[in-house]
Each structure stands twice: as C-alpha cells, then as structure tokens.
mmCIF file with all atom_site columns, C-alpha atoms and ligand atoms in Angstrom:
data_model
loop_
_atom_site.group_PDB
_atom_site.id
_atom_site.type_symbol
_atom_site.label_atom_id
_atom_site.label_alt_id
_atom_site.label_comp_id
_atom_site.label_asym_id
_atom_site.label_entity_id
_atom_site.label_seq_id
_atom_site.pdbx_PDB_ins_code
_atom_site.Cartn_x
_atom_site.Cartn_y
_atom_site.Cartn_z
_atom_site.occupancy
_atom_site.B_iso_or_equiv
_atom_site.pdbx_formal_charge
_atom_site.auth_seq_id
_atom_site.auth_comp_id
_atom_site.auth_asym_id
_atom_site.auth_atom_id
_atom_site.pdbx_PDB_model_num
ATOM   1   C  CA  . MET A 1 1   ? -0.074  0.011   -0.093  1.00 0.00 ? 1   MET A CA  1
ATOM   2   C  CA  . SER A 1 2   ? 2.181   2.846   -1.337  1.00 0.00 ? 2   SER A CA  1
ATOM   3   C  CA  . GLY A 1 3   ? -0.623  5.409   -1.789  1.00 0.00 ? 3   GLY A CA  1
ATOM   4   C  CA  . LEU A 1 4   ? 0.086   6.239   -5.472  1.00 0.00 ? 4   LEU A CA  1
ATOM   5   C  CA  . PRO A 1 5   ? -2.687  6.953   -7.400  1.00 0.00 ? 5   PRO A CA  1
ATOM   6   C  CA  . ALA A 1 6   ? -4.610  3.791   -8.668  1.00 0.00 ? 6   ALA A CA  1
ATOM   7   C  CA  . SER A 1 7   ? -6.230  5.450   -11.552 1.00 0.00 ? 7   SER A CA  1
ATOM   8   C  CA  . ASP A 1 8   ? -2.274  5.920   -12.911 1.00 0.00 ? 8   ASP A CA  1
ATOM   9   C  CA  . LYS A 1 9   ? -1.408  2.261   -12.461 1.00 0.00 ? 9   LYS A CA  1
ATOM   10  C  CA  . ASP A 1 10  ? -1.666  1.909   -16.355 1.00 0.00 ? 10  ASP A CA  1
ATOM   11  C  CA  . TRP A 1 11  ? 0.547   4.755   -16.771 1.00 0.00 ? 11  TRP A CA  1
ATOM   12  C  CA  . ARG A 1 12  ? 3.317   3.578   -14.408 1.00 0.00 ? 12  ARG A CA  1
ATOM   13  C  CA  . ALA A 1 13  ? 2.982   0.163   -16.254 1.00 0.00 ? 13  ALA A CA  1
ATOM   14  C  CA  . GLN A 1 14  ? 3.910   2.187   -19.861 1.00 0.00 ? 14  GLN A CA  1
ATOM   15  C  CA  . CYS A 1 15  ? 6.732   3.759   -18.163 1.00 0.00 ? 15  CYS A CA  1
ATOM   16  C  CA  . GLN A 1 16  ? 8.251   0.449   -17.150 1.00 0.00 ? 16  GLN A CA  1
ATOM   17  C  CA  . ALA A 1 17  ? 7.505   -0.904  -20.664 1.00 0.00 ? 17  ALA A CA  1
ATOM   18  C  CA  . LYS A 1 18  ? 9.022   1.823   -22.477 1.00 0.00 ? 18  LYS A CA  1
ATOM   19  C  CA  . CYS A 1 19  ? 12.319  1.855   -20.203 1.00 0.00 ? 19  CYS A CA  1
ATOM   20  C  CA  . LYS A 1 20  ? 13.628  -1.585  -20.367 1.00 0.00 ? 20  LYS A CA  1
ATOM   21  C  CA  . SER A 1 21  ? 16.718  -1.021  -22.268 1.00 0.00 ? 21  SER A CA  1
ATOM   22  C  CA  . SER A 1 22  ? 17.880  1.944   -20.163 1.00 0.00 ? 22  SER A CA  1
ATOM   23  C  CA  . PHE A 1 23  ? 16.548  1.238   -16.726 1.00 0.00 ? 23  PHE A CA  1
ATOM   24  C  CA  . GLY A 1 24  ? 18.505  3.955   -14.522 1.00 0.00 ? 24  GLY A CA  1
ATOM   25  C  CA  . LEU A 1 25  ? 19.457  6.199   -17.515 1.00 0.00 ? 25  LEU A CA  1
ATOM   26  C  CA  . PRO A 1 26  ? 17.162  8.645   -18.750 1.00 0.00 ? 26  PRO A CA  1
ATOM   27  C  CA  . PRO A 1 27  ? 18.668  9.910   -21.758 1.00 0.00 ? 27  PRO A CA  1
ATOM   28  C  CA  . LYS A 1 28  ? 19.480  13.442  -22.451 1.00 0.00 ? 28  LYS A CA  1
ATOM   29  C  CA  . ILE A 1 29  ? 16.965  14.641  -24.934 1.00 0.00 ? 29  ILE A CA  1
ATOM   30  C  CA  . ASP A 1 30  ? 16.315  17.739  -27.241 1.00 0.00 ? 30  ASP A CA  1
ATOM   31  C  CA  . LEU A 1 31  ? 12.804  19.021  -25.671 1.00 0.00 ? 31  LEU A CA  1
ATOM   32  C  CA  . ASN A 1 32  ? 12.445  21.387  -28.832 1.00 0.00 ? 32  ASN A CA  1
ATOM   33  C  CA  . GLN A 1 33  ? 12.377  18.121  -31.020 1.00 0.00 ? 33  GLN A CA  1
ATOM   34  C  CA  . LEU A 1 34  ? 9.933   16.152  -28.733 1.00 0.00 ? 34  LEU A CA  1
ATOM   35  C  CA  . ALA A 1 35  ? 7.773   19.271  -28.858 1.00 0.00 ? 35  ALA A CA  1
ATOM   36  C  CA  . ARG A 1 36  ? 8.138   19.157  -32.653 1.00 0.00 ? 36  ARG A CA  1
ATOM   37  C  CA  . ASN A 1 37  ? 6.961   15.970  -32.878 1.00 0.00 ? 37  ASN A CA  1
ATOM   38  C  CA  . ASN A 1 38  ? 4.519   15.767  -30.263 1.00 0.00 ? 38  ASN A CA  1
ATOM   39  C  CA  . GLY A 1 39  ? 6.438   13.041  -28.621 1.00 0.00 ? 39  GLY A CA  1
ATOM   40  C  CA  . SER A 1 40  ? 6.778   11.353  -25.446 1.00 0.00 ? 40  SER A CA  1
ATOM   41  C  CA  . VAL A 1 41  ? 9.608   10.023  -23.370 1.00 0.00 ? 41  VAL A CA  1
ATOM   42  C  CA  . ALA A 1 42  ? 8.778   7.646   -20.353 1.00 0.00 ? 42  ALA A CA  1
ATOM   43  C  CA  . GLY A 1 43  ? 10.587  5.616   -18.048 1.00 0.00 ? 43  GLY A CA  1
ATOM   44  C  CA  . VAL A 1 44  ? 11.035  4.519   -14.530 1.00 0.00 ? 44  VAL A CA  1
ATOM   45  C  CA  . PHE A 1 45  ? 14.537  4.594   -12.393 1.00 0.00 ? 45  PHE A CA  1
ATOM   46  C  CA  . PRO A 1 46  ? 15.834  4.127   -8.655  1.00 0.00 ? 46  PRO A CA  1
ATOM   47  C  CA  . ILE A 1 47  ? 15.314  7.307   -6.465  1.00 0.00 ? 47  ILE A CA  1
ATOM   48  C  CA  . VAL A 1 48  ? 18.764  7.011   -5.228  1.00 0.00 ? 48  VAL A CA  1
ATOM   49  C  CA  . ARG A 1 49  ? 20.305  7.936   -8.509  1.00 0.00 ? 49  ARG A CA  1
ATOM   50  C  CA  . LEU A 1 50  ? 19.099  11.732  -7.540  1.00 0.00 ? 50  LEU A CA  1
ATOM   51  C  CA  . SER A 1 51  ? 21.929  12.437  -5.349  1.00 0.00 ? 51  SER A CA  1
ATOM   52  C  CA  . ARG A 1 52  ? 21.148  16.027  -4.602  1.00 0.00 ? 52  ARG A CA  1
ATOM   53  C  CA  . LEU A 1 53  ? 17.547  14.962  -3.500  1.00 0.00 ? 53  LEU A CA  1
ATOM   54  C  CA  . VAL A 1 54  ? 18.652  11.929  -1.315  1.00 0.00 ? 54  VAL A CA  1
ATOM   55  C  CA  . GLN A 1 55  ? 21.521  13.375  0.551   1.00 0.00 ? 55  GLN A CA  1
ATOM   56  C  CA  . ASP A 1 56  ? 19.420  15.347  3.088   1.00 0.00 ? 56  ASP A CA  1
ATOM   57  C  CA  . LEU A 1 57  ? 16.933  12.529  3.285   1.00 0.00 ? 57  LEU A CA  1
ATOM   58  C  CA  . PRO A 1 58  ? 16.764  9.038   5.355   1.00 0.00 ? 58  PRO A CA  1
ATOM   59  C  CA  . ALA A 1 59  ? 17.898  6.068   3.864   1.00 0.00 ? 59  ALA A CA  1
ATOM   60  C  CA  . GLN A 1 60  ? 15.629  5.144   0.526   1.00 0.00 ? 60  GLN A CA  1
ATOM   61  C  CA  . HIS A 1 61  ? 14.408  1.947   -0.519  1.00 0.00 ? 61  HIS A CA  1
ATOM   62  C  CA  . HIS A 1 62  ? 17.047  0.302   -3.157  1.00 0.00 ? 62  HIS A CA  1
ATOM   63  C  CA  . ILE A 1 63  ? 15.731  -1.011  -6.248  1.00 0.00 ? 63  ILE A CA  1
ATOM   64  C  CA  . ARG A 1 64  ? 18.144  -2.849  -8.109  1.00 0.00 ? 64  ARG A CA  1
ATOM   65  C  CA  . GLU A 1 65  ? 16.162  -4.284  -11.031 1.00 0.00 ? 65  GLU A CA  1
ATOM   66  C  CA  . LEU A 1 66  ? 12.842  -3.311  -12.836 1.00 0.00 ? 66  LEU A CA  1
ATOM   67  C  CA  . ALA A 1 67  ? 11.174  -6.309  -11.975 1.00 0.00 ? 67  ALA A CA  1
ATOM   68  C  CA  . ASP A 1 68  ? 11.572  -5.244  -8.211  1.00 0.00 ? 68  ASP A CA  1
ATOM   69  C  CA  . ILE A 1 69  ? 9.505   -2.656  -8.609  1.00 0.00 ? 69  ILE A CA  1
ATOM   70  C  CA  . GLU A 1 70  ? 5.936   -4.427  -8.704  1.00 0.00 ? 70  GLU A CA  1
ATOM   71  C  CA  . GLN A 1 71  ? 6.457   -5.764  -5.145  1.00 0.00 ? 71  GLN A CA  1
ATOM   72  C  CA  . ASP A 1 72  ? 7.566   -2.281  -3.777  1.00 0.00 ? 72  ASP A CA  1
ATOM   73  C  CA  . ALA A 1 73  ? 6.745   1.210   -5.169  1.00 0.00 ? 73  ALA A CA  1
ATOM   74  C  CA  . THR A 1 74  ? 8.784   2.778   -2.673  1.00 0.00 ? 74  THR A CA  1
ATOM   75  C  CA  . GLY A 1 75  ? 12.248  4.022   -4.165  1.00 0.00 ? 75  GLY A CA  1
ATOM   76  C  CA  . ALA A 1 76  ? 11.109  4.250   -7.468  1.00 0.00 ? 76  ALA A CA  1
ATOM   77  C  CA  . VAL A 1 77  ? 10.480  7.296   -9.785  1.00 0.00 ? 77  VAL A CA  1
ATOM   78  C  CA  . TRP A 1 78  ? 8.098   6.976   -12.680 1.00 0.00 ? 78  TRP A CA  1
ATOM   79  C  CA  . TYR A 1 79  ? 8.507   10.018  -15.179 1.00 0.00 ? 79  TYR A CA  1
ATOM   80  C  CA  . GLU A 1 80  ? 6.935   11.115  -18.935 1.00 0.00 ? 80  GLU A CA  1
ATOM   81  C  CA  . PHE A 1 81  ? 8.334   14.066  -20.836 1.00 0.00 ? 81  PHE A CA  1
ATOM   82  C  CA  . LYS A 1 82  ? 5.504   14.761  -23.250 1.00 0.00 ? 82  LYS A CA  1
ATOM   83  C  CA  . GLY A 1 83  ? 5.847   17.355  -26.178 1.00 0.00 ? 83  GLY A CA  1
ATOM   84  C  CA  . SER A 1 84  ? 3.299   19.725  -27.721 1.00 0.00 ? 84  SER A CA  1
ATOM   85  C  CA  . SER A 1 85  ? 3.800   22.352  -30.599 1.00 0.00 ? 85  SER A CA  1
ATOM   86  C  CA  . GLN A 1 86  ? 0.715   24.304  -31.789 1.00 0.00 ? 86  GLN A CA  1
ATOM   87  C  CA  . GLN A 1 87  ? 1.026   27.052  -34.244 1.00 0.00 ? 87  GLN A CA  1
ATOM   88  C  CA  . GLY A 1 88  ? 1.012   30.842  -32.794 1.00 0.00 ? 88  GLY A CA  1
ATOM   89  C  CA  . ARG A 1 89  ? 2.804   29.612  -29.357 1.00 0.00 ? 89  ARG A CA  1
ATOM   90  C  CA  . ARG A 1 90  ? 6.205   28.685  -28.334 1.00 0.00 ? 90  ARG A CA  1
ATOM   91  C  CA  . PRO A 1 91  ? 6.609   24.892  -28.001 1.00 0.00 ? 91  PRO A CA  1
ATOM   92  C  CA  . ARG A 1 92  ? 5.633   23.369  -24.619 1.00 0.00 ? 92  ARG A CA  1
ATOM   93  C  CA  . VAL A 1 93  ? 6.455   20.111  -22.681 1.00 0.00 ? 93  VAL A CA  1
ATOM   94  C  CA  . TRP A 1 94  ? 4.878   18.416  -19.670 1.00 0.00 ? 94  TRP A CA  1
ATOM   95  C  CA  . LEU A 1 95  ? 6.424   16.475  -17.379 1.00 0.00 ? 95  LEU A CA  1
ATOM   96  C  CA  . LYS A 1 96  ? 4.572   13.983  -15.031 1.00 0.00 ? 96  LYS A CA  1
ATOM   97  C  CA  . VAL A 1 97  ? 6.295   12.268  -12.295 1.00 0.00 ? 97  VAL A CA  1
ATOM   98  C  CA  . GLN A 1 98  ? 5.235   10.133  -9.418  1.00 0.00 ? 98  GLN A CA  1
ATOM   99  C  CA  . ALA A 1 99  ? 7.268   8.450   -6.493  1.00 0.00 ? 99  ALA A CA  1
ATOM   100 C  CA  . VAL A 1 100 ? 7.331   7.284   -2.926  1.00 0.00 ? 100 VAL A CA  1
ATOM   101 C  CA  . VAL A 1 101 ? 9.877   9.027   -0.972  1.00 0.00 ? 101 VAL A CA  1
ATOM   102 C  CA  . THR A 1 102 ? 10.667  7.793   2.661   1.00 0.00 ? 102 THR A CA  1
ATOM   103 C  CA  . LEU A 1 103 ? 10.928  10.630  4.889   1.00 0.00 ? 103 LEU A CA  1
ATOM   104 C  CA  . ILE A 1 104 ? 11.024  10.999  8.740   1.00 0.00 ? 104 ILE A CA  1
ATOM   105 C  CA  . CYS A 1 105 ? 8.232   12.854  10.489  1.00 0.00 ? 105 CYS A CA  1
ATOM   106 C  CA  . GLN A 1 106 ? 9.665   15.707  12.580  1.00 0.00 ? 106 GLN A CA  1
ATOM   107 C  CA  . ARG A 1 107 ? 7.035   15.271  15.332  1.00 0.00 ? 107 ARG A CA  1
ATOM   108 C  CA  . CYS A 1 108 ? 7.201   11.247  16.297  1.00 0.00 ? 108 CYS A CA  1
ATOM   109 C  CA  . LEU A 1 109 ? 10.468  10.591  14.299  1.00 0.00 ? 109 LEU A CA  1
ATOM   110 C  CA  . GLY A 1 110 ? 8.677   7.720   12.765  1.00 0.00 ? 110 GLY A CA  1
ATOM   111 C  CA  . VAL A 1 111 ? 9.146   6.487   9.116   1.00 0.00 ? 111 VAL A CA  1
ATOM   112 C  CA  . MET A 1 112 ? 6.792   8.327   6.687   1.00 0.00 ? 112 MET A CA  1
ATOM   113 C  CA  . PRO A 1 113 ? 6.207   7.331   3.178   1.00 0.00 ? 113 PRO A CA  1
ATOM   114 C  CA  . PHE A 1 114 ? 5.648   10.406  1.026   1.00 0.00 ? 114 PHE A CA  1
ATOM   115 C  CA  . VAL A 1 115 ? 3.403   10.186  -2.210  1.00 0.00 ? 115 VAL A CA  1
ATOM   116 C  CA  . ILE A 1 116 ? 4.604   12.660  -4.920  1.00 0.00 ? 116 ILE A CA  1
ATOM   117 C  CA  . ASP A 1 117 ? 2.344   13.075  -7.826  1.00 0.00 ? 117 ASP A CA  1
ATOM   118 C  CA  . GLU A 1 118 ? 3.123   16.160  -9.829  1.00 0.00 ? 118 GLU A CA  1
ATOM   119 C  CA  . THR A 1 119 ? 2.520   17.464  -13.147 1.00 0.00 ? 119 THR A CA  1
ATOM   120 C  CA  . VAL A 1 120 ? 4.692   20.563  -14.690 1.00 0.00 ? 120 VAL A CA  1
ATOM   121 C  CA  . GLU A 1 121 ? 4.068   22.601  -17.745 1.00 0.00 ? 121 GLU A CA  1
ATOM   122 C  CA  . PHE A 1 122 ? 7.079   24.034  -19.334 1.00 0.00 ? 122 PHE A CA  1
ATOM   123 C  CA  . GLU A 1 123 ? 7.142   26.706  -22.108 1.00 0.00 ? 123 GLU A CA  1
ATOM   124 C  CA  . LEU A 1 124 ? 10.577  26.462  -24.010 1.00 0.00 ? 124 LEU A CA  1
ATOM   125 C  CA  . PHE A 1 125 ? 12.671  29.344  -24.968 1.00 0.00 ? 125 PHE A CA  1
ATOM   126 C  CA  . PRO A 1 126 ? 15.886  29.373  -27.063 1.00 0.00 ? 126 PRO A CA  1
ATOM   127 C  CA  . ASN A 1 127 ? 18.054  31.276  -24.483 1.00 0.00 ? 127 ASN A CA  1
ATOM   128 C  CA  . GLU A 1 128 ? 17.937  33.186  -21.114 1.00 0.00 ? 128 GLU A CA  1
ATOM   129 C  CA  . ALA A 1 129 ? 17.255  36.650  -22.527 1.00 0.00 ? 129 ALA A CA  1
ATOM   130 C  CA  . LYS A 1 130 ? 14.134  35.540  -24.534 1.00 0.00 ? 130 LYS A CA  1
ATOM   131 C  CA  . ALA A 1 131 ? 12.941  33.726  -21.380 1.00 0.00 ? 131 ALA A CA  1
ATOM   132 C  CA  . ASN A 1 132 ? 13.507  36.617  -19.065 1.00 0.00 ? 132 ASN A CA  1
ATOM   133 C  CA  . ALA A 1 133 ? 11.584  38.939  -21.868 1.00 0.00 ? 133 ALA A CA  1
ATOM   134 C  CA  . SER A 1 134 ? 8.776   36.707  -22.274 1.00 0.00 ? 134 SER A CA  1
ATOM   135 C  CA  . ASP A 1 135 ? 5.338   38.425  -21.048 1.00 0.00 ? 135 ASP A CA  1
ATOM   136 C  CA  . SER A 1 136 ? 3.534   35.340  -21.697 1.00 0.00 ? 136 SER A CA  1
ATOM   137 C  CA  . VAL A 1 137 ? 4.751   34.170  -18.133 1.00 0.00 ? 137 VAL A CA  1
ATOM   138 C  CA  . ASP A 1 138 ? 2.390   35.576  -15.763 1.00 0.00 ? 138 ASP A CA  1
ATOM   139 C  CA  . GLU A 1 139 ? 3.994   35.210  -12.313 1.00 0.00 ? 139 GLU A CA  1
ATOM   140 C  CA  . ALA A 1 140 ? 1.097   35.355  -10.585 1.00 0.00 ? 140 ALA A CA  1
ATOM   141 C  CA  . ASP A 1 141 ? -0.841  32.624  -11.982 1.00 0.00 ? 141 ASP A CA  1
ATOM   142 C  CA  . PRO A 1 142 ? 0.100   29.260  -10.730 1.00 0.00 ? 142 PRO A CA  1
ATOM   143 C  CA  . ASP A 1 143 ? -1.081  27.399  -13.887 1.00 0.00 ? 143 ASP A CA  1
ATOM   144 C  CA  . ALA A 1 144 ? 0.948   29.615  -16.368 1.00 0.00 ? 144 ALA A CA  1
ATOM   145 C  CA  . PRO A 1 145 ? 3.906   27.285  -17.630 1.00 0.00 ? 145 PRO A CA  1
ATOM   146 C  CA  . GLU A 1 146 ? 7.463   27.396  -16.123 1.00 0.00 ? 146 GLU A CA  1
ATOM   147 C  CA  . PRO A 1 147 ? 10.015  29.142  -18.783 1.00 0.00 ? 147 PRO A CA  1
ATOM   148 C  CA  . LEU A 1 148 ? 12.706  26.553  -19.588 1.00 0.00 ? 148 LEU A CA  1
ATOM   149 C  CA  . VAL A 1 149 ? 15.821  27.623  -21.687 1.00 0.00 ? 149 VAL A CA  1
ATOM   150 C  CA  . ALA A 1 150 ? 16.063  24.573  -23.967 1.00 0.00 ? 150 ALA A CA  1
ATOM   151 C  CA  . ASP A 1 151 ? 19.298  25.316  -26.416 1.00 0.00 ? 151 ASP A CA  1
ATOM   152 C  CA  . GLY A 1 152 ? 20.155  21.862  -26.986 1.00 0.00 ? 152 GLY A CA  1
ATOM   153 C  CA  . PRO A 1 153 ? 19.866  18.175  -25.480 1.00 0.00 ? 153 PRO A CA  1
ATOM   154 C  CA  . ILE A 1 154 ? 18.797  18.534  -21.734 1.00 0.00 ? 154 ILE A CA  1
ATOM   155 C  CA  . ASP A 1 155 ? 19.607  16.538  -18.643 1.00 0.00 ? 155 ASP A CA  1
ATOM   156 C  CA  . LEU A 1 156 ? 16.104  14.783  -18.011 1.00 0.00 ? 156 LEU A CA  1
ATOM   157 C  CA  . LEU A 1 157 ? 17.133  13.492  -14.587 1.00 0.00 ? 157 LEU A CA  1
ATOM   158 C  CA  . GLY A 1 158 ? 18.000  16.954  -13.194 1.00 0.00 ? 158 GLY A CA  1
ATOM   159 C  CA  . LEU A 1 159 ? 14.554  18.304  -14.193 1.00 0.00 ? 159 LEU A CA  1
ATOM   160 C  CA  . VAL A 1 160 ? 13.038  15.333  -12.859 1.00 0.00 ? 160 VAL A CA  1
ATOM   161 C  CA  . GLU A 1 161 ? 15.033  15.716  -9.509  1.00 0.00 ? 161 GLU A CA  1
ATOM   162 C  CA  . ASP A 1 162 ? 14.291  19.549  -9.391  1.00 0.00 ? 162 ASP A CA  1
ATOM   163 C  CA  . GLN A 1 163 ? 10.426  18.907  -9.153  1.00 0.00 ? 163 GLN A CA  1
ATOM   164 C  CA  . LEU A 1 164 ? 10.782  16.018  -6.604  1.00 0.00 ? 164 LEU A CA  1
ATOM   165 C  CA  . ILE A 1 165 ? 12.699  18.356  -4.575  1.00 0.00 ? 165 ILE A CA  1
ATOM   166 C  CA  . LEU A 1 166 ? 10.226  21.232  -4.930  1.00 0.00 ? 166 LEU A CA  1
ATOM   167 C  CA  . ALA A 1 167 ? 7.624   18.836  -3.875  1.00 0.00 ? 167 ALA A CA  1
ATOM   168 C  CA  . ILE A 1 168 ? 9.068   17.531  -0.691  1.00 0.00 ? 168 ILE A CA  1
ATOM   169 C  CA  . PRO A 1 169 ? 7.579   19.275  2.553   1.00 0.00 ? 169 PRO A CA  1
ATOM   170 C  CA  . TYR A 1 170 ? 10.110  21.418  4.387   1.00 0.00 ? 170 TYR A CA  1
ATOM   171 C  CA  . VAL A 1 171 ? 9.105   19.741  7.817   1.00 0.00 ? 171 VAL A CA  1
ATOM   172 C  CA  . PRO A 1 172 ? 7.361   16.653  7.001   1.00 0.00 ? 172 PRO A CA  1
ATOM   173 C  CA  . LYS A 1 173 ? 4.819   15.391  9.632   1.00 0.00 ? 173 LYS A CA  1
ATOM   174 C  CA  . HIS A 1 174 ? 2.013   12.627  9.430   1.00 0.00 ? 174 HIS A CA  1
ATOM   175 C  CA  . GLU A 1 175 ? -1.352  13.647  9.485   1.00 0.00 ? 175 GLU A CA  1
ATOM   176 C  CA  . THR A 1 176 ? -2.011  11.799  12.578  1.00 0.00 ? 176 THR A CA  1
ATOM   177 C  CA  . CYS A 1 177 ? 1.133   10.257  14.309  1.00 0.00 ? 177 CYS A CA  1
ATOM   178 C  CA  . GLU A 1 178 ? 0.942   6.548   15.148  1.00 0.00 ? 178 GLU A CA  1
ATOM   179 C  CA  . PRO A 1 179 ? 1.048   5.883   18.986  1.00 0.00 ? 179 PRO A CA  1
ATOM   180 C  CA  . ALA A 1 180 ? 4.283   4.497   19.910  1.00 0.00 ? 180 ALA A CA  1
ATOM   181 C  CA  . LYS A 1 181 ? 4.114   0.511   20.462  1.00 0.00 ? 181 LYS A CA  1
ATOM   182 C  CA  . THR A 1 182 ? 5.279   -1.205  23.530  1.00 0.00 ? 182 THR A CA  1
ATOM   183 C  CA  . SER A 1 183 ? 7.308   -4.205  22.885  1.00 0.00 ? 183 SER A CA  1
ATOM   184 C  CA  . ALA A 1 184 ? 4.944   -6.001  25.662  1.00 0.00 ? 184 ALA A CA  1
ATOM   185 C  CA  . GLY A 1 185 ? 1.658   -5.268  24.249  1.00 0.00 ? 185 GLY A CA  1
ATOM   186 C  CA  . ASP A 1 186 ? 1.481   -5.612  20.382  1.00 0.00 ? 186 ASP A CA  1
ATOM   187 C  CA  . PRO A 1 187 ? -2.316  -4.720  19.913  1.00 0.00 ? 187 PRO A CA  1
ATOM   188 C  CA  . VAL A 1 188 ? -2.501  -7.206  16.869  1.00 0.00 ? 188 VAL A CA  1
ATOM   189 C  CA  . GLU A 1 189 ? -1.274  -10.108 18.848  1.00 0.00 ? 189 GLU A CA  1
ATOM   190 C  CA  . GLN A 1 190 ? -3.941  -9.398  21.596  1.00 0.00 ? 190 GLN A CA  1
ATOM   191 C  CA  . VAL A 1 191 ? -6.634  -9.671  19.105  1.00 0.00 ? 191 VAL A CA  1
ATOM   192 C  CA  . LYS A 1 192 ? -5.715  -12.769 17.604  1.00 0.00 ? 192 LYS A CA  1
ATOM   193 C  CA  . ARG A 1 193 ? -5.725  -14.549 21.288  1.00 0.00 ? 193 ARG A CA  1
ATOM   194 C  CA  . GLU A 1 194 ? -9.146  -13.507 21.927  1.00 0.00 ? 194 GLU A CA  1
ATOM   195 C  CA  . SER A 1 195 ? -12.284 -15.303 21.018  1.00 0.00 ? 195 SER A CA  1
ATOM   196 C  CA  . PRO A 1 196 ? -13.942 -14.241 17.559  1.00 0.00 ? 196 PRO A CA  1
ATOM   197 C  CA  . PHE A 1 197 ? -16.872 -13.022 19.370  1.00 0.00 ? 197 PHE A CA  1
ATOM   198 C  CA  . LYS A 1 198 ? -15.185 -10.726 21.606  1.00 0.00 ? 198 LYS A CA  1
ATOM   199 C  CA  . VAL A 1 199 ? -13.486 -9.241  18.740  1.00 0.00 ? 199 VAL A CA  1
ATOM   200 C  CA  . LEU A 1 200 ? -16.867 -8.430  17.051  1.00 0.00 ? 200 LEU A CA  1
ATOM   201 C  CA  . GLU A 1 201 ? -18.196 -7.071  20.348  1.00 0.00 ? 201 GLU A CA  1
ATOM   202 C  CA  . GLY A 1 202 ? -15.001 -4.735  20.407  1.00 0.00 ? 202 GLY A CA  1
ATOM   203 C  CA  . LEU A 1 203 ? -15.579 -3.769  16.674  1.00 0.00 ? 203 LEU A CA  1
ATOM   204 C  CA  . LYS A 1 204 ? -19.144 -2.862  17.519  1.00 0.00 ? 204 LYS A CA  1
ATOM   205 C  CA  . ARG A 1 205 ? -18.191 -0.938  20.389  1.00 0.00 ? 205 ARG A CA  1
ATOM   206 C  CA  . ASP A 1 206 ? -15.565 1.062   18.260  1.00 0.00 ? 206 ASP A CA  1
ATOM   207 C  CA  . SER A 1 207 ? -17.727 1.966   15.548  1.00 0.00 ? 207 SER A CA  1
ATOM   208 C  CA  . LYS A 1 208 ? -20.308 3.697   17.926  1.00 0.00 ? 208 LYS A CA  1
HETATM 209 ZN ZN1 . ZN  B 2 .   ? 4.456   11.196  13.025  1.00 0.00 ? 1   ZN  B ZN1 1
#
C-alpha cells in the first residue's frame, strides 16, 4: 500500500515497459524536437540516482532491477515528458512524475512514506534573454507554464530531480502520528488471542 494513485497504474506500467533498455539512465534529449514531434519519453529509475535529492533524506529503498518495482513501489521514480507544438505559440513540454519517498516525521520521528504526484508544464525558450523577456509568463498565475531554456539536449534526470525537491515538505509530519508501540503489548497479537465473538463485540463498540 504505497498510496500512489490507482488510476495511474496503467500509466506507470507503460513507463516501465518503455524503459527496459535504459533502466536507471534516462537519456539527454532535445525537448524542442520532442515538442515538434508531439513526442513522449517515459521511464522509471531508482530514486537513489538523484544524489542532490537523497543527500538530505533518510535511507531510501534500493531498487536494483526493473522487476523489483511491482513488489515495492517505494524507491522508484516514474516519469513522462510529453511535447506539444501548436501554431502561434511557443513549444511546450509536460513532465509528469510519481514517486514514494521515505521521509522522517518531525513530530514522532517515525518513518513516513510520502507520495509525490506532480505535473508541470514548461514553455521552451532558445535562450535566457528570451525567457526573461517573455510577457506570456504571468508570475501571479500558478497554472502558467514554467519558462525553460532549451538550447540543446537537456539532462532529464536534473529536471525530474528539481520537481521532486520542490514537492517535498520542508518539515514533514504525519497527518496523525501512530502512538508508540510497547514491546509487551502488540495490539495485533492481543486481538488474535481473544475469541472471535469478543473481537466482534469490540468492533461494534468501536464503531459507535
Ligand atoms: Zn509522526
């Protein structure tokens, strides 16, 4: 139970199917060309490849092979870049990224799996000056595309890493922290030893 959106299960499977030959090595690509062709690049790779991201995080789940991903979604990053070009406007690229990152709750210091599900739209510019001068980018509008200078092949890993870093809360906290378990009274064990009728009674009582 990772908490990744079930509705995107097929999307994640497609990412995995598309990257068999380059697991862990998303290529540098020309995003302008991707936009011109209305193309798509997708894949999945281990989160530990993102050194800037993981240097300040607790130990992340290591995924060694593509085949490991079905069993434990934690530690994998699924991504897709989709290009789009339309007459009369600058080329655009959408990045969709999903991952489960292991964080430490700052309230109870327990492990906290954190689901990331982000989509960002980039508007491509040939150089910095043009990107800065663009008046199509409205800073006040949160839905406005991000300006991105794409003057040649771009390191996809870096773009994905930036999005994950932005998505991680500065002070992570569980919505509700689990009470600390004592070694003497594991609640699951206690229920097992009781008669089924008592357990039912307990369930009824709790639901009132
Ligand atoms: Zn907590």
